[in-house]
Short mmCIF file of C-alpha atoms and ligand atoms in Angstrom, two decimals:
data_model
loop_
_atom_site.label_atom_id
_atom_site.label_comp_id
_atom_site.label_asym_id
_atom_site.label_seq_id
_atom_site.Cartn_x
_atom_site.Cartn_y
_atom_site.Cartn_z
CA MET A 1 6.14 39.23 -26.38
CA ALA A 2 9.69 37.77 -27.11
CA LYS A 3 12.69 38.21 -25.40
CA ILE A 4 15.67 39.51 -27.45
CA ALA A 5 18.22 40.01 -24.94
CA GLU A 6 18.73 40.73 -21.03
CA GLY A 7 16.27 43.61 -20.49
CA VAL A 8 15.05 43.94 -24.00
CA SER A 9 11.86 42.46 -25.29
CA PHE A 10 9.55 42.96 -28.37
CA ILE A 11 6.05 43.08 -28.91
CA PRO A 12 5.46 42.82 -32.77
CA GLY A 13 3.10 45.45 -34.33
CA GLN A 14 -0.07 43.98 -36.01
CA ASP A 15 -0.30 45.78 -39.28
CA GLU A 16 -3.63 46.69 -40.71
CA PHE A 17 -4.19 49.00 -43.74
CA ILE A 18 -1.67 51.26 -41.82
CA PRO A 19 1.32 49.70 -40.13
CA ASP A 20 1.12 49.44 -36.37
CA SER A 21 4.64 49.84 -34.86
CA HIS A 22 6.54 47.67 -32.94
CA VAL A 23 6.89 48.13 -29.04
CA TYR A 24 9.92 47.20 -27.16
CA VAL A 25 10.03 46.61 -23.52
CA ILE A 26 13.34 47.88 -22.02
CA GLY A 27 14.49 47.45 -18.37
CA ASN A 28 15.49 44.57 -16.42
CA PRO A 29 12.59 42.87 -14.96
CA ALA A 30 13.75 42.79 -11.43
CA SER A 31 14.37 46.58 -11.45
CA GLY A 32 10.70 47.15 -11.41
CA ASP A 33 11.32 49.95 -13.71
CA LEU A 34 10.48 49.32 -17.27
CA SER A 35 9.98 51.41 -20.36
CA LEU A 36 8.33 51.13 -23.27
CA VAL A 37 9.61 52.38 -26.81
CA ASP A 38 6.73 53.56 -28.80
CA ALA A 39 2.96 52.66 -28.51
CA GLY A 40 1.55 51.83 -31.81
CA LEU A 41 -1.58 52.43 -34.32
CA ALA A 42 -4.69 53.41 -33.05
CA GLY A 43 -6.88 50.59 -31.81
CA LYS A 44 -3.88 48.36 -30.96
CA GLY A 45 -3.84 49.40 -27.43
CA ASP A 46 -5.24 46.16 -26.00
CA TYR A 47 -3.19 43.85 -27.61
CA LYS A 48 -0.14 45.83 -26.52
CA ILE A 49 -1.50 45.73 -22.84
CA THR A 50 -2.76 42.03 -23.23
CA SER A 51 0.84 40.90 -24.36
CA LEU A 52 2.48 42.75 -21.62
CA GLN A 53 0.15 40.99 -19.26
CA ALA A 54 0.30 37.57 -20.76
CA ALA A 55 4.38 38.16 -20.37
CA GLY A 56 3.63 38.40 -16.50
CA ILE A 57 4.38 41.92 -16.57
CA ASP A 58 3.12 43.67 -13.60
CA LEU A 59 1.63 46.98 -15.37
CA LYS A 60 2.58 49.03 -12.27
CA SER A 61 6.30 48.61 -13.18
CA VAL A 62 5.95 50.40 -16.61
CA ARG A 63 7.08 54.03 -15.72
CA ARG A 64 7.52 55.71 -19.18
CA VAL A 65 6.86 55.52 -22.65
CA ILE A 66 9.47 56.70 -24.74
CA MET A 67 8.72 57.80 -28.47
CA THR A 68 11.28 57.42 -31.12
CA HIS A 69 9.01 59.80 -32.96
CA THR A 70 5.31 60.71 -32.77
CA HIS A 71 3.98 59.54 -36.15
CA PHE A 72 0.47 58.04 -36.14
CA ASP A 73 1.66 54.50 -36.34
CA HIS A 74 3.74 54.99 -33.31
CA ILE A 75 1.45 57.18 -30.82
CA GLY A 76 -2.12 56.33 -32.33
CA CYS A 77 -2.97 53.97 -29.37
CA LEU A 78 -1.11 55.93 -26.67
CA SER A 79 -4.14 57.13 -24.94
CA GLU A 80 -5.63 53.75 -24.86
CA MET A 81 -2.55 52.24 -23.45
CA ARG A 82 -2.46 54.76 -20.91
CA GLU A 83 -5.89 54.02 -19.36
CA LYS A 84 -4.35 50.80 -18.41
CA LEU A 85 -0.95 52.36 -17.21
CA PRO A 86 -1.82 55.30 -14.46
CA GLY A 87 1.05 57.55 -13.87
CA VAL A 88 3.00 56.48 -17.01
CA GLU A 89 5.14 59.25 -18.23
CA LEU A 90 5.77 60.22 -21.84
CA TRP A 91 9.17 61.20 -23.10
CA VAL A 92 9.51 62.91 -26.47
CA HIS A 93 12.49 64.81 -28.18
CA ALA A 94 11.45 68.44 -27.60
CA LEU A 95 11.31 69.20 -31.30
CA GLU A 96 8.14 66.91 -31.43
CA ALA A 97 7.04 67.26 -27.92
CA GLU A 98 6.61 71.33 -28.14
CA PRO A 99 4.31 71.14 -31.29
CA MET A 100 2.45 68.38 -29.73
CA GLU A 101 1.60 70.26 -26.34
CA GLN A 102 0.60 73.02 -28.55
CA GLY A 103 -2.03 71.12 -30.47
CA ASP A 104 0.07 70.88 -33.63
CA GLU A 105 -0.83 67.61 -35.09
CA ARG A 106 1.26 67.96 -38.46
CA THR A 107 3.85 65.66 -37.49
CA ILE A 108 1.57 63.03 -35.96
CA TYR A 109 -0.25 62.70 -39.32
CA GLY A 110 2.47 63.64 -41.56
CA MET A 111 0.02 65.00 -44.48
CA ASP A 112 -3.13 66.42 -44.73
CA MET A 113 -4.55 63.48 -46.75
CA PHE A 114 -3.50 60.85 -44.14
CA LYS A 115 -5.01 63.29 -41.65
CA SER A 116 -8.47 63.31 -43.11
CA MET A 117 -8.38 59.16 -43.85
CA CYS A 118 -7.35 58.73 -39.93
CA GLN A 119 -9.84 61.04 -38.49
CA MET A 120 -12.50 59.45 -40.86
CA GLN A 121 -11.44 55.91 -39.82
CA TYR A 122 -10.82 56.39 -36.07
CA GLY A 123 -13.25 59.11 -35.44
CA PHE A 124 -10.43 61.30 -33.91
CA LYS A 125 -10.97 65.02 -33.35
CA PRO A 126 -8.59 67.67 -33.77
CA GLY A 127 -6.66 67.62 -30.50
CA ALA A 128 -6.86 64.04 -29.87
CA PHE A 129 -2.79 64.10 -29.43
CA ARG A 130 -2.52 67.19 -27.53
CA PHE A 131 -0.32 65.34 -24.93
CA ASN A 132 1.76 66.71 -21.95
CA VAL A 133 5.36 65.52 -22.26
CA ASN A 134 7.16 64.80 -19.12
CA ARG A 135 10.58 64.76 -20.27
CA LYS A 136 11.61 66.67 -23.55
CA LEU A 137 14.83 64.90 -24.75
CA GLN A 138 17.35 66.71 -26.76
CA GLY A 139 19.88 63.93 -27.65
CA GLY A 140 23.03 63.07 -25.90
CA GLU A 141 21.20 62.03 -22.83
CA ASN A 142 22.52 58.81 -21.10
CA LEU A 143 19.50 57.30 -19.39
CA GLU A 144 20.04 55.32 -16.33
CA ILE A 145 16.74 53.69 -16.53
CA GLY A 146 15.78 49.90 -15.52
CA GLY A 147 19.12 49.05 -14.43
CA MET A 148 20.60 49.74 -18.03
CA ALA A 149 22.06 52.78 -19.68
CA TRP A 150 20.77 54.08 -23.00
CA GLU A 151 22.15 56.76 -24.96
CA VAL A 152 19.65 59.17 -26.81
CA ILE A 153 20.88 60.04 -29.97
CA HIS A 154 18.90 62.68 -32.20
CA ILE A 155 18.43 61.40 -35.82
CA PRO A 156 16.22 63.76 -37.65
CA GLY A 157 15.28 63.34 -41.20
CA HIS A 158 12.46 60.97 -41.07
CA SER A 159 10.89 63.41 -38.79
CA MET A 160 12.33 66.41 -37.12
CA GLY A 161 12.34 64.82 -33.46
CA SER A 162 13.41 61.25 -34.13
CA ILE A 163 15.55 59.51 -31.70
CA ALA A 164 17.55 56.32 -31.47
CA LEU A 165 18.34 54.49 -28.07
CA TYR A 166 21.63 52.76 -28.06
CA ASP A 167 22.78 50.28 -25.50
CA ASN A 168 26.54 50.51 -25.78
CA SER A 169 27.20 47.34 -23.69
CA ARG A 170 24.88 45.09 -25.58
CA LYS A 171 25.41 46.94 -29.07
CA VAL A 172 21.60 47.40 -29.20
CA LEU A 173 20.15 49.88 -31.54
CA ILE A 174 16.40 51.11 -31.54
CA PRO A 175 16.28 53.63 -34.59
CA GLY A 176 12.53 53.95 -34.86
CA ASP A 177 11.62 54.60 -38.54
CA VAL A 178 15.21 55.68 -39.67
CA VAL A 179 16.74 52.65 -40.48
CA TYR A 180 15.12 49.00 -41.12
CA ALA A 181 16.23 45.59 -42.13
CA ASP A 182 16.69 44.76 -45.77
CA TYR A 183 18.74 47.96 -46.29
CA ALA A 184 15.43 49.91 -46.17
CA ILE A 185 15.23 53.18 -44.66
CA GLY A 186 12.21 55.63 -43.51
CA ARG A 187 10.21 57.68 -45.84
CA PHE A 188 11.27 61.37 -46.22
CA ASP A 189 8.29 63.15 -47.69
CA LEU A 190 6.11 63.79 -44.74
CA HIS A 191 5.97 66.97 -42.77
CA GLY A 192 9.17 67.90 -40.90
CA ALA A 193 11.13 65.13 -43.05
CA ASN A 194 14.29 66.28 -44.47
CA PRO A 195 16.42 63.99 -46.74
CA THR A 196 19.73 65.64 -46.06
CA GLU A 197 19.16 65.37 -42.61
CA LEU A 198 18.36 61.79 -42.77
CA LYS A 199 21.56 61.25 -44.71
CA LYS A 200 23.45 62.72 -42.03
CA SER A 201 21.69 60.79 -39.27
CA LEU A 202 22.21 57.63 -41.12
CA LEU A 203 25.66 58.31 -40.95
CA LYS A 204 25.85 59.22 -37.41
CA LEU A 205 24.25 55.56 -36.65
CA ALA A 206 26.71 54.05 -39.05
CA LYS A 207 29.76 55.15 -36.60
CA LEU A 208 27.95 53.05 -33.79
CA GLU A 209 28.91 49.43 -33.31
CA VAL A 210 25.45 47.46 -33.75
CA ASP A 211 24.84 43.63 -33.26
CA ILE A 212 21.22 43.85 -32.83
CA LEU A 213 18.81 46.24 -34.68
CA LEU A 214 15.58 46.72 -33.56
CA PRO A 215 13.51 48.92 -35.89
CA GLY A 216 9.76 50.24 -35.57
CA HIS A 217 8.58 47.88 -38.17
CA ASN A 218 9.24 44.61 -40.11
CA GLN A 219 12.22 42.35 -39.31
CA ILE A 220 14.37 42.74 -36.57
CA VAL A 221 17.99 41.78 -36.97
CA GLU A 222 19.76 40.03 -34.26
CA LYS A 223 23.00 39.58 -36.23
CA VAL A 224 23.80 42.92 -37.89
CA PRO A 225 26.43 42.46 -40.75
CA ARG A 226 29.41 44.54 -40.30
CA ASP A 227 28.96 48.09 -41.89
CA TYR A 228 25.34 47.49 -42.24
CA ILE A 229 24.18 51.01 -41.63
CA ARG A 230 26.92 52.35 -43.45
CA GLU A 231 26.12 50.32 -46.70
CA THR A 232 22.48 51.11 -46.30
CA ALA A 233 23.42 54.99 -46.41
CA LYS A 234 25.73 54.27 -49.34
CA GLN A 235 22.72 52.89 -51.39
CA TRP A 236 20.40 55.55 -50.37
CA GLU A 237 22.90 58.63 -50.83
CA PRO A 238 21.88 59.41 -54.41
CA TYR A 239 18.27 59.69 -53.38
CA LEU A 240 18.99 61.77 -50.33
CA GLY A 241 20.60 64.99 -51.82
ZN1 ZN B 1 7.33 57.21 -38.73
ZN1 ZN B 2 6.27 53.86 -38.33
#
């Protein structure tokens, strides 16, 4: 686990033939109130928990997992992790929380072909991702957690209920799979994706002042160039309708 800024650390994803999402640990350690942003790929729960322990984190101080969105590579190891994190809450945007609570796994797997592949590879049965969500986010909330303030921004397009978390005082943005390093953006062909919405979401994020960009995969960016997200949106505009 690597510290990025005060109250923000990072457990890099361990990609297999399917990517494993990064986990960000947010909250000031002294607060005893830590949040994980995303969980990761199925089979990566032990790795994520061991990384927390190796960093000296008391697992009892982990109070909640906030999902940037509920794709398989982000939520796949949630139940493995919850075995070691008793009482941990799950916070998800309402547009993905409600179907998930009803056992609708279309967003989790994204497409039927991928669903069959994951179920075969990992032995998941239908209903494996029917989680109860403790807090349904809408976007626009100002979360006061762990001695920090994080704004929730609804950024649909990659998935219906994608959110970003933004720390305005440190200019840190956690955008899930909406925008990455190297002018890359998330795919927009899975269940619930929408290229027009994705474009709008990128333009919404482009208005923020961002110094540190912490995406769901690949490189993190600790010195974000000025207008980086606006430039990324511009490059992708012809493909986003
Ligand atoms: Zn995704
Ligand atoms: Zn992902």
